[in-house]
C-alpha cells in the first residue's frame, strides 16, 4: 500500500484496494494531471472507468457489517465513497499538493461543508469582502442564523485581517484573485496571521487553479474549488472540492459530507477528471489571451479602469507576479457612463456569451452589479468596489482579435 493518503482516507471511511500507488511524489504536475488517481478495474480499461452506481454489494452479511463499521476497507454507498469520485479526489489532491481531498456537489457546497465541518455556534469568521456573491450570502445570512459571525475585511490589507481577529476566530477565508475585481491577497502573509491566531486559512483557488497558483505551498490550510469553473473548463457540470490538511479534510469536512450528502455525482467526477487533463494548457492559453485583451481594453478611451493582475497598472501586480505563474483569464473593467454604458457593451456583443458562468473555453460577459453580486446590498457592493459600470469578461479560447471586435462594437458606439 505505502500511500498515506489512502491509509488516512480508508480510516475516515473511504476505501481503497491495496494496490493503489500514490504518484504525487514521483511525477511532475503535467503527468499527474493526466494519470494521478487512475485505478484500473479487472477489465484493464485505458480511460478512467465511470462507476455510475449508487451502492456496492457485499459477499455476505459479515462483509457488509465489516464495511459499515470501517473494519474492512471497501466501497459502500456513493453518498460518501465511489471509485470515480475517489479518482477525481486523488488527482486534484496531487495537483494542489494536498494531503487529502473531498469532492462536493458544487463550489458552494464545498464552502458550506467547510463551515459545517469545522465551525460551531459562537465561532467567528474573518473573510475578505471581495468574494463570490453567494459566499457573502452564505456567511452573512445562513451561518449568521446558526450563531457564526462573520467580519468582512479588505482582503489585500493584512493589517485589516489582524484587526478583525477575535479570540473566537476559527476561519479566515479569501479568494485570490477575487471575483470580479481580481484583487490579489498575500497568501503567505495571511497564513502567518492565521497561524498566530490559531485559525484555519481557506483559499478559494477558483480563478487560478493549481495550474497557476498553489495556496497550500504558500501556507494555506485548505483550498476550496468550484470545479464547475476551470477544473471542468468546458461549462458542462457542477462540482466542488476541499483539499488540504488531512485532519481538517478527513476528520472535519468529510464526516459532514458523509452525513449531510452534498456529494459529487460519479458522472460529474468523470467529466472533471477529463477536464483536469488539459487544465494547465487551457489556463496558460486563456491567461495569454486575457493579457492581450486587457491591454487592448486598457487603451480604449471609453474604459475608465481595467482590473487584471497581469497589467502593470494592477495595484498588486508585483505580488501577483510572485504568487501566480500567470494572470488568469478574468478581465474586468469600468466603462464610462455607468450601468447604461456597461449594458450597451454587453448587449452589442454577438460572440461573447451573456452568462454569469466563467471558466469555459467560450468567453463570457456579465454585469456583476446586477447578476453575481445583485443579491447583496448596495452598500456592501459599494464597499467591495463593484460599480454600476463594471463589466466582467471571462476569456476563453477564441481568437483575441474576434473578442476585441466584439467588444469594440459597444465601446465605440
Ligand atoms: C462559482 C464560484 C463559486 C461557487 O461555485 P458553484 O460551483 O457555482 O457552487 C465559489 N467561488 C467562486 C470564486 C466562484 O466563481
XYZ file of C-alpha atoms and ligand atoms in Angstrom, residues 106-108 111 132 135 175 179 204 206-207 226 228-229 238-239 358, ligand 1:
32
model
C -20.785 22.303 -6.168
C -18.385 25.028 -5.107
C -20.951 26.424 -2.681
C -17.681 26.127 1.290
C -18.216 35.434 -4.682
C -20.371 33.124 -0.420
C -10.343 34.376 -2.892
C -14.285 37.829 -8.245
C -10.910 29.718 -2.838
C -11.167 29.152 -8.392
C -9.600 31.845 -10.569
C -15.750 25.427 -7.618
C -17.728 23.974 -12.145
C -15.322 26.570 -13.479
C -21.298 21.432 -11.359
C -18.785 20.253 -8.820
C -16.876 31.532 -16.067
C -18.759 29.986 -8.969
C -17.942 30.253 -7.775
C -18.251 29.653 -6.556
C -19.452 28.745 -6.382
O -19.331 27.574 -7.113
P -20.603 26.720 -7.658
O -19.969 25.546 -8.277
O -21.367 27.587 -8.599
O -21.424 26.381 -6.455
C -17.424 29.906 -5.487
N -16.352 30.740 -5.595
C -16.042 31.338 -6.754
C -14.852 32.228 -6.815
C -16.817 31.128 -7.880
O -16.521 31.739 -9.032
